[in-house]
């Protein structure tokens, strides 16, 4: 049984919020990869994006996700982690990957400032374009998919805990 859980999904899908709550429920550590990137580079995500552009940022993100070496942790990488094949292979090796699925309208209503959040958007790309591009990638890498809807984080955490407990017993 893999000792970690990695949460993937669109920006604002609740990876950090649900991740912290799930870690508390399971007695795990919580790893916010965006913070790890900022600590290792000494820069904010938006600064890396501004200085290195989307491709440079993705290379930094891919490298740092590949280097993660944790146990009994809930890992919350950035929404763009799914562009890094090596990073995703590593995360699949060390964890169960959970896709926090959110309908487009809900993503749009939760997101405010994409630039300030450090969201990787190529020039001319809309949020809808990003959603359409990423959704099949999230689905491809997910071991488990949980549809959030408007249930709130605790309901999602309860569902995930139930799923994890059933998988442990198999």
PDB file of N, CA and C in Angstrom, residues 49 52-59 61 80 82-84 114-115 118-127 129-130 133-134 137:
ATOM      1  N   UNK A  49       7.097  32.597 -12.771  1.00  0.00           N
ATOM      2  CA  UNK A  49       6.357  32.672 -14.035  1.00  0.00           C
ATOM      3  C   UNK A  49       6.765  33.899 -14.849  1.00  0.00           C
ATOM      4  N   UNK A  52      10.667  33.327 -15.887  1.00  0.00           N
ATOM      5  CA  UNK A  52      11.017  32.172 -16.716  1.00  0.00           C
ATOM      6  C   UNK A  52       9.939  31.778 -17.724  1.00  0.00           C
ATOM      7  N   UNK A  53       8.773  32.400 -17.619  1.00  0.00           N
ATOM      8  CA  UNK A  53       7.681  32.067 -18.520  1.00  0.00           C
ATOM      9  C   UNK A  53       7.057  30.731 -18.140  1.00  0.00           C
ATOM     10  N   UNK A  54       5.952  30.384 -18.819  1.00  0.00           N
ATOM     11  CA  UNK A  54       5.248  29.141 -18.473  1.00  0.00           C
ATOM     12  C   UNK A  54       6.117  27.892 -18.590  1.00  0.00           C
ATOM     13  N   UNK A  55       6.917  27.780 -19.648  1.00  0.00           N
ATOM     14  CA  UNK A  55       7.737  26.578 -19.823  1.00  0.00           C
ATOM     15  C   UNK A  55       8.811  26.456 -18.752  1.00  0.00           C
ATOM     16  N   UNK A  56       9.435  27.573 -18.407  1.00  0.00           N
ATOM     17  CA  UNK A  56      10.450  27.553 -17.354  1.00  0.00           C
ATOM     18  C   UNK A  56       9.855  27.192 -16.010  1.00  0.00           C
ATOM     19  N   UNK A  57       8.673  27.735 -15.734  1.00  0.00           N
ATOM     20  CA  UNK A  57       7.991  27.409 -14.486  1.00  0.00           C
ATOM     21  C   UNK A  57       7.672  25.920 -14.424  1.00  0.00           C
ATOM     22  N   UNK A  58       7.151  25.378 -15.526  1.00  0.00           N
ATOM     23  CA  UNK A  58       6.794  23.961 -15.550  1.00  0.00           C
ATOM     24  C   UNK A  58       8.015  23.071 -15.326  1.00  0.00           C
ATOM     25  N   UNK A  59       9.175  23.490 -15.825  1.00  0.00           N
ATOM     26  CA  UNK A  59      10.403  22.713 -15.595  1.00  0.00           C
ATOM     27  C   UNK A  59      10.775  22.708 -14.116  1.00  0.00           C
ATOM     28  N   UNK A  61       8.705  23.210 -11.580  1.00  0.00           N
ATOM     29  CA  UNK A  61       7.667  22.439 -10.894  1.00  0.00           C
ATOM     30  C   UNK A  61       7.882  20.938 -11.079  1.00  0.00           C
ATOM     31  N   UNK A  80      -0.907  22.503 -12.396  1.00  0.00           N
ATOM     32  CA  UNK A  80      -0.182  22.227 -13.637  1.00  0.00           C
ATOM     33  C   UNK A  80       0.763  21.037 -13.531  1.00  0.00           C
ATOM     34  N   UNK A  82       0.266  18.051 -13.816  1.00  0.00           N
ATOM     35  CA  UNK A  82      -0.073  16.996 -14.779  1.00  0.00           C
ATOM     36  C   UNK A  82       0.612  17.187 -16.126  1.00  0.00           C
ATOM     37  N   UNK A  83       1.264  18.334 -16.332  1.00  0.00           N
ATOM     38  CA  UNK A  83       2.046  18.524 -17.562  1.00  0.00           C
ATOM     39  C   UNK A  83       3.422  17.862 -17.448  1.00  0.00           C
ATOM     40  N   UNK A  84       3.833  17.531 -16.231  1.00  0.00           N
ATOM     41  CA  UNK A  84       5.146  16.935 -16.002  1.00  0.00           C
ATOM     42  C   UNK A  84       5.048  15.422 -15.940  1.00  0.00           C
ATOM     43  N   UNK A 114      -5.881  35.061 -11.420  1.00  0.00           N
ATOM     44  CA  UNK A 114      -5.073  33.943 -11.918  1.00  0.00           C
ATOM     45  C   UNK A 114      -3.587  34.229 -11.823  1.00  0.00           C
ATOM     46  N   UNK A 115      -3.186  35.463 -12.126  1.00  0.00           N
ATOM     47  CA  UNK A 115      -1.765  35.818 -12.101  1.00  0.00           C
ATOM     48  C   UNK A 115      -1.234  35.736 -10.675  1.00  0.00           C
ATOM     49  N   UNK A 118      -0.483  32.368  -9.470  1.00  0.00           N
ATOM     50  CA  UNK A 118       0.592  31.647 -10.146  1.00  0.00           C
ATOM     51  C   UNK A 118       0.056  30.565 -11.067  1.00  0.00           C
ATOM     52  N   UNK A 119      -1.097  30.805 -11.689  1.00  0.00           N
ATOM     53  CA  UNK A 119      -1.684  29.836 -12.616  1.00  0.00           C
ATOM     54  C   UNK A 119      -0.978  29.934 -13.963  1.00  0.00           C
ATOM     55  N   UNK A 120      -0.576  28.776 -14.494  1.00  0.00           N
ATOM     56  CA  UNK A 120       0.137  28.729 -15.773  1.00  0.00           C
ATOM     57  C   UNK A 120      -0.874  28.824 -16.916  1.00  0.00           C
ATOM     58  N   UNK A 121      -0.945  30.015 -17.509  1.00  0.00           N
ATOM     59  CA  UNK A 121      -1.818  30.254 -18.661  1.00  0.00           C
ATOM     60  C   UNK A 121      -0.949  30.746 -19.811  1.00  0.00           C
ATOM     61  N   UNK A 122      -1.026  30.092 -20.949  1.00  0.00           N
ATOM     62  CA  UNK A 122      -0.279  30.548 -22.111  1.00  0.00           C
ATOM     63  C   UNK A 122      -0.990  31.769 -22.708  1.00  0.00           C
ATOM     64  N   UNK A 123      -0.249  32.631 -23.403  1.00  0.00           N
ATOM     65  CA  UNK A 123      -0.874  33.825 -23.985  1.00  0.00           C
ATOM     66  C   UNK A 123      -2.091  33.463 -24.847  1.00  0.00           C
ATOM     67  N   UNK A 124      -3.175  34.202 -24.654  1.00  0.00           N
ATOM     68  CA  UNK A 124      -4.387  33.986 -25.432  1.00  0.00           C
ATOM     69  C   UNK A 124      -5.277  32.867 -24.916  1.00  0.00           C
ATOM     70  N   UNK A 125      -4.833  32.169 -23.886  1.00  0.00           N
ATOM     71  CA  UNK A 125      -5.594  31.042 -23.350  1.00  0.00           C
ATOM     72  C   UNK A 125      -6.595  31.539 -22.312  1.00  0.00           C
ATOM     73  N   UNK A 126      -7.819  31.047 -22.399  1.00  0.00           N
ATOM     74  CA  UNK A 126      -8.836  31.397 -21.410  1.00  0.00           C
ATOM     75  C   UNK A 126      -8.885  30.319 -20.327  1.00  0.00           C
ATOM     76  N   UNK A 127      -9.586  30.617 -19.257  1.00  0.00           N
ATOM     77  CA  UNK A 127      -9.767  29.637 -18.195  1.00  0.00           C
ATOM     78  C   UNK A 127     -10.502  28.408 -18.743  1.00  0.00           C
ATOM     79  N   UNK A 129     -10.360  27.261 -21.806  1.00  0.00           N
ATOM     80  CA  UNK A 129      -9.374  26.494 -22.587  1.00  0.00           C
ATOM     81  C   UNK A 129      -8.521  25.634 -21.650  1.00  0.00           C
ATOM     82  N   UNK A 130      -8.088  26.243 -20.563  1.00  0.00           N
ATOM     83  CA  UNK A 130      -7.249  25.536 -19.586  1.00  0.00           C
ATOM     84  C   UNK A 130      -8.000  24.347 -18.998  1.00  0.00           C
ATOM     85  N   UNK A 133      -8.229  21.574 -21.523  1.00  0.00           N
ATOM     86  CA  UNK A 133      -6.928  20.943 -21.753  1.00  0.00           C
ATOM     87  C   UNK A 133      -6.533  20.025 -20.597  1.00  0.00           C
ATOM     88  N   UNK A 134      -6.779  20.465 -19.390  1.00  0.00           N
ATOM     89  CA  UNK A 134      -6.309  19.729 -18.216  1.00  0.00           C
ATOM     90  C   UNK A 134      -7.204  18.562 -17.796  1.00  0.00           C
ATOM     91  N   UNK A 137      -6.200  15.074 -18.660  1.00  0.00           N
ATOM     92  CA  UNK A 137      -4.931  14.697 -18.013  1.00  0.00           C
ATOM     93  C   UNK A 137      -5.170  14.313 -16.552  1.00  0.00           C
TER      94      UNK A 137
END
